[in-house]
Amino acid sequence: MDTLNFKTIRYNSAEAEILDSFDAQTAGTDGFVRWVDIGSIADRDGIERLGEALGIHRLIVEDILNPNQMVKLDHYDDCLFLVLKMIDYDNETCSINTEHVSLVLKKGVVVSIAENSGDIFRRVREKITQARDNVLRQGADYLCYELLDTVVDHYFEVIDQLGDATDSIEEELIADPVKSTLQRIYFVKRELMYLRKSVYPLRELIGGLVNSDSALLSQEIRIYLHDVYDHLIQIVDSIETYQDILSNMLDTYLSSISNRTNDTMKILTIISTIFIPLTFLAGIYGMNFKNIPELSLPYGYLVFWVISAVIVVLMILFFHKKKWF
Amino acid sequence: MDTLNFKTIRYNSAEAEILDSFDAQTAGTDGFVRWVDIGSIADRDGIERLGEALGIHRLIVEDILNPNQMVKLDHYDDCLFLVLKMIDYDNETCSINTEHVSLVLKKGVVVSIAENSGDIFRRVREKITQARDNVLRQGADYLCYELLDTVVDHYFEVIDQLGDATDSIEEELIADPVKSTLQRIYFVKRELMYLRKSVYPLRELIGGLVNSDSALLSQEIRIYLHDVYDHLIQIVDSIETYQDILSNMLDTYLSSISNRTNDTMKILTIISTIFIPLTFLAGIYGMNFKNIPELSLPYGYLVFWVISAVIVVLMILFFHKKKWF
Amino acid sequence: MDTLNFKTIRYNSAEAEILDSFDAQTAGTDGFVRWVDIGSIADRDGIERLGEALGIHRLIVEDILNPNQMVKLDHYDDCLFLVLKMIDYDNETCSINTEHVSLVLKKGVVVSIAENSGDIFRRVREKITQARDNVLRQGADYLCYELLDTVVDHYFEVIDQLGDATDSIEEELIADPVKSTLQRIYFVKRELMYLRKSVYPLRELIGGLVNSDSALLSQEIRIYLHDVYDHLIQIVDSIETYQDILSNMLDTYLSSISNRTNDTMKILTIISTIFIPLTFLAGIYGMNFKNIPELSLPYGYLVFWVISAVIVVLMILFFHKKKWF
Amino acid sequence: MDTLNFKTIRYNSAEAEILDSFDAQTAGTDGFVRWVDIGSIADRDGIERLGEALGIHRLIVEDILNPNQMVKLDHYDDCLFLVLKMIDYDNETCSINTEHVSLVLKKGVVVSIAENSGDIFRRVREKITQARDNVLRQGADYLCYELLDTVVDHYFEVIDQLGDATDSIEEELIADPVKSTLQRIYFVKRELMYLRKSVYPLRELIGGLVNSDSALLSQEIRIYLHDVYDHLIQIVDSIETYQDILSNMLDTYLSSISNRTNDTMKILTIISTIFIPLTFLAGIYGMNFKNIPELSLPYGYLVFWVISAVIVVLMILFFHKKKWF
Amino acid sequence: MDTLNFKTIRYNSAEAEILDSFDAQTAGTDGFVRWVDIGSIADRDGIERLGEALGIHRLIVEDILNPNQMVKLDHYDDCLFLVLKMIDYDNETCSINTEHVSLVLKKGVVVSIAENSGDIFRRVREKITQARDNVLRQGADYLCYELLDTVVDHYFEVIDQLGDATDSIEEELIADPVKSTLQRIYFVKRELMYLRKSVYPLRELIGGLVNSDSALLSQEIRIYLHDVYDHLIQIVDSIETYQDILSNMLDTYLSSISNRTNDTMKILTIISTIFIPLTFLAGIYGMNFKNIPELSLPYGYLVFWVISAVIVVLMILFFHKKKWF
């Protein structure tokens, strides 16, 4: 039962300090809240030993170390275990990066393990060390809420960026749809699809927390969790709205392209329909038959031009009647 | 506990008067109904002090001041809190403006806070000051109903305007679909989508009010609220009907454009198919071969025209058989 | 409490007679069933006075007089109030006319108010006056069932006509889809949409009646109402089947048009591909270069024709291989 | 209470015989199971008298005689009444024929009335008369199950044939979609739609039988009925799978046709783009201007051919770069 | 009650051995777990005798021998019977092979019967014979879990391969969609459809096991089964995601092809529109009219070229303005 070399933040309502190791034995018994924030799952041995020290079930530790683990909430008698998906929007590749974050909540202890995200909970740590927002006065469950809130806030940011992308595609679609418009619609649709797939279980998870009868969550914290739940409903709502809009766009795009093909066809048809008969006429009088009487007429050439002009005018009237101009 | 500088309407079954300030202490105890109608959330301090004076939870005040707040109904023991979306159709941009309206109902007190809509509840105020429609004889819950009804009536107006737009698009679609028809379908579809997204939660909210067991709502008022609920069901119904119609239109539009492209193609094909072989024939007799016997035939030129005429007739018969005319 | 000048049919199991006025005071107390059948809502005053005389709630009277009233069932202690939509198919405009019919059922009294439909319940009246089908032996609830049944039968007629329209469109689609086929699909789809929107709530309404615990409906009448309910389920079923068929048709239509465009393209391509190279060849030997050796060949012209024939044959083989013939 | 002239099979665990008449009075009291199998609803009087003799409700008899009756299960105290749809696939017209079969189950008596199907239950009759499969040892409820099973087996056959049709359409679609492919997709889709509409209520009906508390069905027979229910679930599953596949095919077909149009366009474009400039060039040197210096060049004609060849090669390279070859 | 010639693995927490026959009488009474693993349903007689020896219901044996049996879970008092679908992805034909696997769980006995899959449970057998993973210490229910897990793992492999196929199709779609892209989309969509149809009932089945109150399943094993259930949810999720992506791709593909047709059209239109008027002009001056004054102009030919160049430039400007370049 050695002490473990994980940076630990220890605080109570009066003070907060950062320790270099985590003492599992005294944790939860001395009135302090301890937060072990691990930024990578590379140290598999350390995490396994930490799990043992805290008496965490082997299956939980396996889930923590499995980067493909689904979003999940497990209730144990003295422990809540959550797996979340943290998302990040990469503006350059227009794609969403998903990362796997595990939270363990025990009496007086919160352990957060991110897959490899560096320092996503920096702002929460600062709140504690700078004693802001009354975090110190709250218990471990409130800390857990703060971490959840941080994760959900990332969803908001991503959905905002996808919303901006959708708006810019719409402008393009209305003004002048080009080929890349199609690709952009496709990509944003796909990202929204993935996003929805990770938000849905998260919403269920938070809903499960709100309604859970775990003794680790105070009544007051459920109000805060309900707030997070409302945010997730709003996110799901936005995703579905953007998806509907993009489907609508794709249908409209297809019609736009058909419209454009029709326009292209019209130009070709107008030019062809005007000049092909004229060219035939010119071909006639380029023939070498012995006796083509028109060729010897004094005003033959002039008459040819007059006839040509009449044909052109008739054609133009025809297309005008068809409202092609 | 100073008095607050918000215009307040105070009435009982006998009289109604407009006061320049709101006295939170006597409110709800003297048999008067007090209505504080705030037309903007700019005065954040004032609203926060009002909240304190009325003993409203801090979270409610935050929601009131947050312009992105979702539609929401919160039950408290002595207070009902509602966030609504007020909508307005802007005919020029063909878009819907949404605005955030909060209602707080306490015993004998109604507070309404609009985001920035000027004076949306003017008609209700006039009803009170002119003592029309028995409003005076009713309690604070009836006033709340009147405000809700005003908001829902706006939805009716907007849905009517979108319905008119749909009808005019349909006429265009049947008579002669042009490119802007597509854009109009797209825009109205999008607006209906947004509209549905805000009506759905509103319907849930009113349904929640009808079934709520809050002591602030009398039995009689629930009948009125049920009426509002029926209106919202009717609105949802209309929205879904228009959406189905517009989807139907978009499918039809695409087919129309394809039809039109086919028509364009037919013209081109008819002209080309008739004249290209003739031009070839004319090209033949424009060749400079030494010995082209036809050229010296006495009626060669005439025969050429006869052959050409036969080709034209055959082509026309062919297209006639294909029912292109 | 004057008597009211509405034609009233009064009957018991022995006799039936038509009265010129309705005596609200004795109604429901003398063992007679009284039916007041009003064919228009133009006489607003009369209907309002009738409502008062029968002790009908003001809100019901308002709904009766409101032509936009939704389908609706209201239970009161001594009164059932139904608003129905009567539909009629206008063959000429291919559109459905909807009309608003209200029924009020009280002990021994049925009031039916049609919006402006002349005499839709003639057949029911004849049944009573001619003492057919045992109507006389039944109570006011059975009369109410007869009226409902009459309304629902109209739905059957309309759905039959739309079904016929669908079948005739299908024949057209398979044989030879033309532009008007698209419009017909569009119109019938739209009408079915409207129809479904009015049948759904009607089904709910009748279902509500079947399961209602109102003392105004005898146990036996519920079996008859269940029969009406079954009919409505069958109507909804038919509507959805026709809608699916029409959607299927629209998809098929679009493919048909694409097919047809492709056929048009093929004709153009075959003609162009055969004659454009030949025309070029003819153009070659129409050039005025000093020394074109082929022109002086003794069989030059013949060779030209041979080459042309070979090109044509090759092209035809090419298109044959592509299965264009 | 005369005996009725319907062929009746009477059996108990020991023996089975075919009688020429049905004696309603002794039926159900002497330990025999009696099966009246009527192959047509033409003899309306006979069926009505049979109904009276068995004490069947008038409404049931009406449903039996109504060829448009929906699928339906009615529980009465001493009687179960079922209306089924028997289907048959007509290979020639590729359409499904539906026929209406009614079953009445009373204590010791089963009456089956087919609309006009000749002898659909022949195999069941043979099982009884040949004393196969222990049918004799079972009661009237087991006979009822055998009849239901026969009807459901027909669904399996039809769904198999539609499945074969789907597979053959798929082959055609992948290999070489032609116009008739579209029609075949359309027809099979439509038939599946009708099929689903008749299987859904049948599934509900059998489910209702399994869970019914009727004393006419023994506990053991419910296991057999559950088996029929499982079959119907499997049929519904297959129908939905084939429907999805056909929708997928229709989408793919549309894309195939677009692809094909594009291919047609490419041929036209290649030929036109190569020869139209060349024809212009030939046209240049067919002009009769006095002073066209090229015409007098000694190698003018040769140079013309070289230039033409260069143009052709450039065009081919261009199309090659575009991957049209 | 002879012994049966099926290879049987017999083990307890201490040892494991492979026997050549299965002794049904001692099975389940001596503290050993016995596993009869049958790799084919060819030996129908043997399987029937095994069923009799174990006292398995005749219907179960029939289901085991029916290769078209659906996924199914049957609870009996002393026996659990499961039918599963084992799937395999054949990379060459890009199709999924389904095979039917039955499991029978009795006290101390597990019988697994595969349709014809050779040796799918080899890894489980090795675990037992090599005494790995504590399998020996667990009961027959754990063995059953191991077999289920093996089957579900195959689904994961197949879904991974379909996911890879989807990704490679996506690359093709974005880079350069060709005709085979359409076929690949079609095939993967169809396979996913079939896959979903077999996963859905499997998920229900495992869910039923988790919640079953059978005495054959220990409380601990339910945790493991829940894990399998979670995997199936994840599989269903992946299938639906891929289906959505492929639908999205098909829509995008259609738009891509339309885009491409439009591009083809543009090339044709540009070439035609530039050269057709020029060819007409050349045709003019190839005519043989006696008096065409331009022909005798000293710089006629030069002027002709200048005019031609002007036409070309104007056309190019026109297409440039239309953003075709």
mmCIF file with all atom_site columns, C-alpha atoms in Angstrom, chain D residues 127-207:
data_model
loop_
_atom_site.group_PDB
_atom_site.id
_atom_site.type_symbol
_atom_site.label_atom_id
_atom_site.label_alt_id
_atom_site.label_comp_id
_atom_site.label_asym_id
_atom_site.label_entity_id
_atom_site.label_seq_id
_atom_site.pdbx_PDB_ins_code
_atom_site.Cartn_x
_atom_site.Cartn_y
_atom_site.Cartn_z
_atom_site.occupancy
_atom_site.B_iso_or_equiv
_atom_site.pdbx_formal_charge
_atom_site.auth_seq_id
_atom_site.auth_comp_id
_atom_site.auth_asym_id
_atom_site.auth_atom_id
_atom_site.pdbx_PDB_model_num
ATOM 1  C CA . LYS D 1 127 ? -54.626 -35.185 -42.829 1.00 0.00 ? 127 LYS D CA 1
ATOM 2  C CA . ILE D 1 128 ? -57.899 -35.847 -41.015 1.00 0.00 ? 128 ILE D CA 1
ATOM 3  C CA . THR D 1 129 ? -59.359 -38.450 -43.312 1.00 0.00 ? 129 THR D CA 1
ATOM 4  C CA . GLN D 1 130 ? -56.029 -40.266 -43.507 1.00 0.00 ? 130 GLN D CA 1
ATOM 5  C CA . ALA D 1 131 ? -55.586 -39.865 -39.746 1.00 0.00 ? 131 ALA D CA 1
ATOM 6  C CA . ARG D 1 132 ? -52.108 -38.387 -40.174 1.00 0.00 ? 132 ARG D CA 1
ATOM 7  C CA . ASP D 1 133 ? -50.095 -36.240 -37.749 1.00 0.00 ? 133 ASP D CA 1
ATOM 8  C CA . ASN D 1 134 ? -52.259 -37.015 -34.746 1.00 0.00 ? 134 ASN D CA 1
ATOM 9  C CA . VAL D 1 135 ? -54.819 -34.442 -35.805 1.00 0.00 ? 135 VAL D CA 1
ATOM 10 C CA . LEU D 1 136 ? -57.601 -36.733 -34.697 1.00 0.00 ? 136 LEU D CA 1
ATOM 11 C CA . ARG D 1 137 ? -56.335 -36.841 -31.156 1.00 0.00 ? 137 ARG D CA 1
ATOM 12 C CA . GLN D 1 138 ? -56.513 -33.048 -30.898 1.00 0.00 ? 138 GLN D CA 1
ATOM 13 C CA . GLY D 1 139 ? -59.536 -30.818 -30.410 1.00 0.00 ? 139 GLY D CA 1
ATOM 14 C CA . ALA D 1 140 ? -61.281 -28.180 -32.501 1.00 0.00 ? 140 ALA D CA 1
ATOM 15 C CA . ASP D 1 141 ? -58.720 -25.564 -31.512 1.00 0.00 ? 141 ASP D CA 1
ATOM 16 C CA . TYR D 1 142 ? -55.945 -27.626 -33.115 1.00 0.00 ? 142 TYR D CA 1
ATOM 17 C CA . LEU D 1 143 ? -57.958 -27.842 -36.324 1.00 0.00 ? 143 LEU D CA 1
ATOM 18 C CA . CYS D 1 144 ? -58.268 -24.087 -36.211 1.00 0.00 ? 144 CYS D CA 1
ATOM 19 C CA . TYR D 1 145 ? -54.479 -23.860 -35.864 1.00 0.00 ? 145 TYR D CA 1
ATOM 20 C CA . GLU D 1 146 ? -54.002 -26.143 -38.874 1.00 0.00 ? 146 GLU D CA 1
ATOM 21 C CA . LEU D 1 147 ? -56.202 -23.889 -40.975 1.00 0.00 ? 147 LEU D CA 1
ATOM 22 C CA . LEU D 1 148 ? -54.361 -20.755 -39.823 1.00 0.00 ? 148 LEU D CA 1
ATOM 23 C CA . ASP D 1 149 ? -51.060 -22.450 -40.570 1.00 0.00 ? 149 ASP D CA 1
ATOM 24 C CA . THR D 1 150 ? -52.223 -23.264 -44.089 1.00 0.00 ? 150 THR D CA 1
ATOM 25 C CA . VAL D 1 151 ? -53.083 -19.619 -44.693 1.00 0.00 ? 151 VAL D CA 1
ATOM 26 C CA . VAL D 1 152 ? -49.757 -18.394 -43.313 1.00 0.00 ? 152 VAL D CA 1
ATOM 27 C CA . ASP D 1 153 ? -47.834 -20.926 -45.398 1.00 0.00 ? 153 ASP D CA 1
ATOM 28 C CA . HIS D 1 154 ? -49.265 -19.266 -48.473 1.00 0.00 ? 154 HIS D CA 1
ATOM 29 C CA . TYR D 1 155 ? -47.658 -16.030 -47.342 1.00 0.00 ? 155 TYR D CA 1
ATOM 30 C CA . PHE D 1 156 ? -44.309 -17.792 -47.191 1.00 0.00 ? 156 PHE D CA 1
ATOM 31 C CA . GLU D 1 157 ? -44.726 -19.012 -50.735 1.00 0.00 ? 157 GLU D CA 1
ATOM 32 C CA . VAL D 1 158 ? -45.621 -15.567 -52.016 1.00 0.00 ? 158 VAL D CA 1
ATOM 33 C CA . ILE D 1 159 ? -42.756 -13.906 -50.173 1.00 0.00 ? 159 ILE D CA 1
ATOM 34 C CA . ASP D 1 160 ? -40.392 -16.497 -51.634 1.00 0.00 ? 160 ASP D CA 1
ATOM 35 C CA . GLN D 1 161 ? -41.559 -15.693 -55.121 1.00 0.00 ? 161 GLN D CA 1
ATOM 36 C CA . LEU D 1 162 ? -41.207 -11.961 -54.545 1.00 0.00 ? 162 LEU D CA 1
ATOM 37 C CA . GLY D 1 163 ? -37.748 -12.642 -53.109 1.00 0.00 ? 163 GLY D CA 1
ATOM 38 C CA . ASP D 1 164 ? -36.797 -14.527 -56.263 1.00 0.00 ? 164 ASP D CA 1
ATOM 39 C CA . ALA D 1 165 ? -38.129 -11.651 -58.341 1.00 0.00 ? 165 ALA D CA 1
ATOM 40 C CA . THR D 1 166 ? -36.030 -9.240  -56.269 1.00 0.00 ? 166 THR D CA 1
ATOM 41 C CA . ASP D 1 167 ? -32.906 -11.292 -56.774 1.00 0.00 ? 167 ASP D CA 1
ATOM 42 C CA . SER D 1 168 ? -33.409 -11.491 -60.507 1.00 0.00 ? 168 SER D CA 1
ATOM 43 C CA . ILE D 1 169 ? -33.967 -7.737  -60.667 1.00 0.00 ? 169 ILE D CA 1
ATOM 44 C CA . GLU D 1 170 ? -30.758 -7.215  -58.735 1.00 0.00 ? 170 GLU D CA 1
ATOM 45 C CA . GLU D 1 171 ? -28.775 -9.265  -61.234 1.00 0.00 ? 171 GLU D CA 1
ATOM 46 C CA . GLU D 1 172 ? -30.270 -7.219  -64.034 1.00 0.00 ? 172 GLU D CA 1
ATOM 47 C CA . LEU D 1 173 ? -29.519 -3.987  -62.196 1.00 0.00 ? 173 LEU D CA 1
ATOM 48 C CA . ILE D 1 174 ? -25.867 -4.837  -61.662 1.00 0.00 ? 174 ILE D CA 1
ATOM 49 C CA . ALA D 1 175 ? -25.263 -6.359  -65.094 1.00 0.00 ? 175 ALA D CA 1
ATOM 50 C CA . ASP D 1 176 ? -27.167 -4.019  -67.336 1.00 0.00 ? 176 ASP D CA 1
ATOM 51 C CA . PRO D 1 177 ? -30.199 -2.056  -66.156 1.00 0.00 ? 177 PRO D CA 1
ATOM 52 C CA . VAL D 1 178 ? -32.781 -1.580  -68.878 1.00 0.00 ? 178 VAL D CA 1
ATOM 53 C CA . LYS D 1 179 ? -36.060 0.232   -68.914 1.00 0.00 ? 179 LYS D CA 1
ATOM 54 C CA . SER D 1 180 ? -38.083 -2.800  -67.904 1.00 0.00 ? 180 SER D CA 1
ATOM 55 C CA . THR D 1 181 ? -35.883 -3.085  -64.794 1.00 0.00 ? 181 THR D CA 1
ATOM 56 C CA . LEU D 1 182 ? -37.506 0.083   -63.549 1.00 0.00 ? 182 LEU D CA 1
ATOM 57 C CA . GLN D 1 183 ? -40.975 -1.292  -64.132 1.00 0.00 ? 183 GLN D CA 1
ATOM 58 C CA . ARG D 1 184 ? -40.119 -4.522  -62.405 1.00 0.00 ? 184 ARG D CA 1
ATOM 59 C CA . ILE D 1 185 ? -38.735 -2.680  -59.377 1.00 0.00 ? 185 ILE D CA 1
ATOM 60 C CA . TYR D 1 186 ? -41.909 -0.615  -59.310 1.00 0.00 ? 186 TYR D CA 1
ATOM 61 C CA . PHE D 1 187 ? -44.205 -3.628  -59.480 1.00 0.00 ? 187 PHE D CA 1
ATOM 62 C CA . VAL D 1 188 ? -42.421 -5.728  -56.881 1.00 0.00 ? 188 VAL D CA 1
ATOM 63 C CA . LYS D 1 189 ? -42.262 -2.725  -54.555 1.00 0.00 ? 189 LYS D CA 1
ATOM 64 C CA . ARG D 1 190 ? -45.964 -2.217  -54.909 1.00 0.00 ? 190 ARG D CA 1
ATOM 65 C CA . GLU D 1 191 ? -46.793 -5.848  -54.305 1.00 0.00 ? 191 GLU D CA 1
ATOM 66 C CA . LEU D 1 192 ? -44.608 -5.896  -51.191 1.00 0.00 ? 192 LEU D CA 1
ATOM 67 C CA . MET D 1 193 ? -46.436 -2.821  -49.978 1.00 0.00 ? 193 MET D CA 1
ATOM 68 C CA . TYR D 1 194 ? -49.814 -4.532  -50.341 1.00 0.00 ? 194 TYR D CA 1
ATOM 69 C CA . LEU D 1 195 ? -48.416 -7.676  -48.787 1.00 0.00 ? 195 LEU D CA 1
ATOM 70 C CA . ARG D 1 196 ? -47.141 -5.822  -45.748 1.00 0.00 ? 196 ARG D CA 1
ATOM 71 C CA . LYS D 1 197 ? -50.508 -4.163  -45.332 1.00 0.00 ? 197 LYS D CA 1
ATOM 72 C CA . SER D 1 198 ? -52.184 -7.547  -45.057 1.00 0.00 ? 198 SER D CA 1
ATOM 73 C CA . VAL D 1 199 ? -49.514 -9.253  -42.946 1.00 0.00 ? 199 VAL D CA 1
ATOM 74 C CA . TYR D 1 200 ? -49.389 -6.546  -40.254 1.00 0.00 ? 200 TYR D CA 1
ATOM 75 C CA . PRO D 1 201 ? -52.980 -7.010  -39.043 1.00 0.00 ? 201 PRO D CA 1
ATOM 76 C CA . LEU D 1 202 ? -52.647 -10.788 -39.377 1.00 0.00 ? 202 LEU D CA 1
ATOM 77 C CA . ARG D 1 203 ? -49.667 -10.690 -37.021 1.00 0.00 ? 203 ARG D CA 1
ATOM 78 C CA . GLU D 1 204 ? -51.681 -8.629  -34.550 1.00 0.00 ? 204 GLU D CA 1
ATOM 79 C CA . LEU D 1 205 ? -54.541 -11.088 -34.880 1.00 0.00 ? 205 LEU D CA 1
ATOM 80 C CA . ILE D 1 206 ? -52.430 -14.153 -34.132 1.00 0.00 ? 206 ILE D CA 1
ATOM 81 C CA . GLY D 1 207 ? -50.714 -12.284 -31.299 1.00 0.00 ? 207 GLY D CA 1
#
